[in-house]
Amino acid sequence: MKKINSLILGIISLSFIGCSSTPKCSDAVTKDLVIDIAKNELKEQGLNSLISKLQFEIEAIRTTKHDKSIDRYECAANFKMIGNDDLRTLPITYTVESTDKKDEFYVDVYGF
């Protein structure tokens, strides 16, 4: 299974400055990052032209584990790619954890 990594910097991390906890599996900022990672994966596969033709959604989000000692979440969800005549759903898993700076977080996505 392919693993995709992404470190949040810039605008998204600014929304968490001053926050002491990791965003949860279903938080908007986490879902937005998972969608960004999917779009980057499509670009890497040479499918950049598809991105504007698709709508992306994350559904049935489940927190499968929360390690309180390091404030790390393990998540599962259904990733939907919706086109005019097509709907693709992929089961994905992902983890969310804060960096040592605490105003940034790291997401690993599995299943693309």
Short mmCIF file of C-alpha atoms in Angstrom, two decimals:
data_model
loop_
_atom_site.label_atom_id
_atom_site.label_comp_id
_atom_site.label_asym_id
_atom_site.label_seq_id
_atom_site.Cartn_x
_atom_site.Cartn_y
_atom_site.Cartn_z
CA MET A 1 0.00 0.00 0.00
CA LYS A 2 1.38 3.36 -0.97
CA LYS A 3 2.10 5.87 1.79
CA ILE A 4 1.78 9.63 1.21
CA ASN A 5 3.29 12.15 3.63
CA SER A 6 2.61 15.83 4.01
CA LEU A 7 3.67 18.45 6.53
CA ILE A 8 1.35 21.37 7.01
CA LEU A 9 2.99 24.77 6.88
CA GLY A 10 1.84 28.27 6.09
CA ILE A 11 -1.83 29.15 6.04
CA ILE A 12 -3.22 25.96 7.53
CA SER A 13 -0.72 25.93 10.37
CA LEU A 14 -1.52 29.56 11.15
CA SER A 15 -5.03 28.56 12.10
CA PHE A 16 -3.60 26.43 14.89
CA ILE A 17 -1.10 28.87 16.38
CA GLY A 18 -1.77 28.94 20.07
CA CYS A 19 -3.63 25.63 20.04
CA SER A 20 -2.15 22.89 22.14
CA SER A 21 -3.90 19.87 20.68
CA THR A 22 -3.69 17.96 17.44
CA PRO A 23 -6.62 18.39 15.04
CA LYS A 24 -8.99 15.42 15.12
CA CYS A 25 -9.76 13.03 12.26
CA SER A 26 -12.93 14.88 11.26
CA ASP A 27 -11.69 18.47 11.71
CA ALA A 28 -11.98 20.56 8.55
CA VAL A 29 -8.27 21.35 8.47
CA THR A 30 -7.44 17.62 8.55
CA LYS A 31 -9.95 16.75 5.82
CA ASP A 32 -8.67 19.62 3.66
CA LEU A 33 -5.13 18.31 3.97
CA VAL A 34 -6.16 14.76 3.04
CA ILE A 35 -7.84 16.17 -0.08
CA ASP A 36 -4.72 18.22 -0.89
CA ILE A 37 -2.60 15.08 -0.57
CA ALA A 38 -4.95 13.26 -2.98
CA LYS A 39 -4.68 16.09 -5.50
CA ASN A 40 -0.89 16.01 -5.24
CA GLU A 41 -0.97 12.26 -5.83
CA LEU A 42 -3.04 12.78 -8.99
CA LYS A 43 -0.53 15.40 -10.19
CA GLU A 44 2.36 13.00 -9.58
CA GLN A 45 0.57 10.37 -11.67
CA GLY A 46 0.21 12.84 -14.55
CA LEU A 47 -3.53 13.27 -14.05
CA ASN A 48 -3.50 16.99 -13.31
CA SER A 49 -6.24 17.66 -15.88
CA LEU A 50 -8.69 15.52 -13.87
CA ILE A 51 -8.48 17.59 -10.70
CA SER A 52 -10.68 20.42 -11.95
CA LYS A 53 -13.26 17.91 -13.22
CA LEU A 54 -13.63 16.08 -9.92
CA GLN A 55 -15.18 16.88 -6.59
CA PHE A 56 -13.53 15.32 -3.53
CA GLU A 57 -15.23 14.30 -0.30
CA ILE A 58 -14.27 12.40 2.82
CA GLU A 59 -17.10 10.43 4.43
CA ALA A 60 -17.69 7.94 7.19
CA ILE A 61 -14.74 9.25 9.19
CA ARG A 62 -13.80 7.07 12.13
CA THR A 63 -11.24 7.62 14.85
CA THR A 64 -9.79 4.15 15.27
CA LYS A 65 -7.25 5.10 17.94
CA HIS A 66 -6.11 8.12 19.95
CA ASP A 67 -2.74 7.92 21.66
CA LYS A 68 -3.14 10.53 24.38
CA SER A 69 0.51 10.38 25.43
CA ILE A 70 1.61 11.90 22.09
CA ASP A 71 -1.79 13.29 20.99
CA ARG A 72 -1.79 11.21 17.80
CA TYR A 73 -4.94 10.08 15.99
CA GLU A 74 -5.40 7.07 13.73
CA CYS A 75 -8.31 7.47 11.34
CA ALA A 76 -10.27 5.57 8.70
CA ALA A 77 -12.64 7.00 6.10
CA ASN A 78 -14.12 6.65 2.65
CA PHE A 79 -12.53 8.96 0.09
CA LYS A 80 -14.89 9.89 -2.75
CA MET A 81 -13.96 11.26 -6.16
CA ILE A 82 -17.07 12.49 -7.93
CA GLY A 83 -17.13 13.24 -11.64
CA ASN A 84 -19.96 13.98 -14.06
CA ASP A 85 -20.58 10.35 -14.91
CA ASP A 86 -18.51 8.52 -12.34
CA LEU A 87 -18.14 7.99 -8.61
CA ARG A 88 -15.09 6.30 -7.12
CA THR A 89 -14.84 5.48 -3.43
CA LEU A 90 -11.58 4.39 -1.83
CA PRO A 91 -11.19 3.15 1.73
CA ILE A 92 -8.30 5.11 3.26
CA THR A 93 -6.56 5.34 6.59
CA TYR A 94 -4.56 8.25 7.91
CA THR A 95 -2.77 9.48 10.99
CA VAL A 96 -2.67 13.00 12.41
CA GLU A 97 -0.03 14.22 14.85
CA SER A 98 1.46 17.52 15.96
CA THR A 99 5.04 18.43 15.32
CA ASP A 100 7.26 19.53 18.20
CA LYS A 101 6.41 23.14 17.32
CA LYS A 102 2.73 22.42 18.18
CA ASP A 103 1.51 24.97 15.62
CA GLU A 104 2.00 22.52 12.74
CA PHE A 105 0.79 19.00 12.23
CA TYR A 106 1.74 16.02 10.12
CA VAL A 107 -0.59 13.70 8.22
CA ASP A 108 0.23 10.29 6.70
CA VAL A 109 -2.35 8.91 4.27
CA TYR A 110 -2.56 5.27 3.16
CA GLY A 111 -4.69 3.86 0.37
CA PHE A 112 -4.29 6.16 -2.65
#
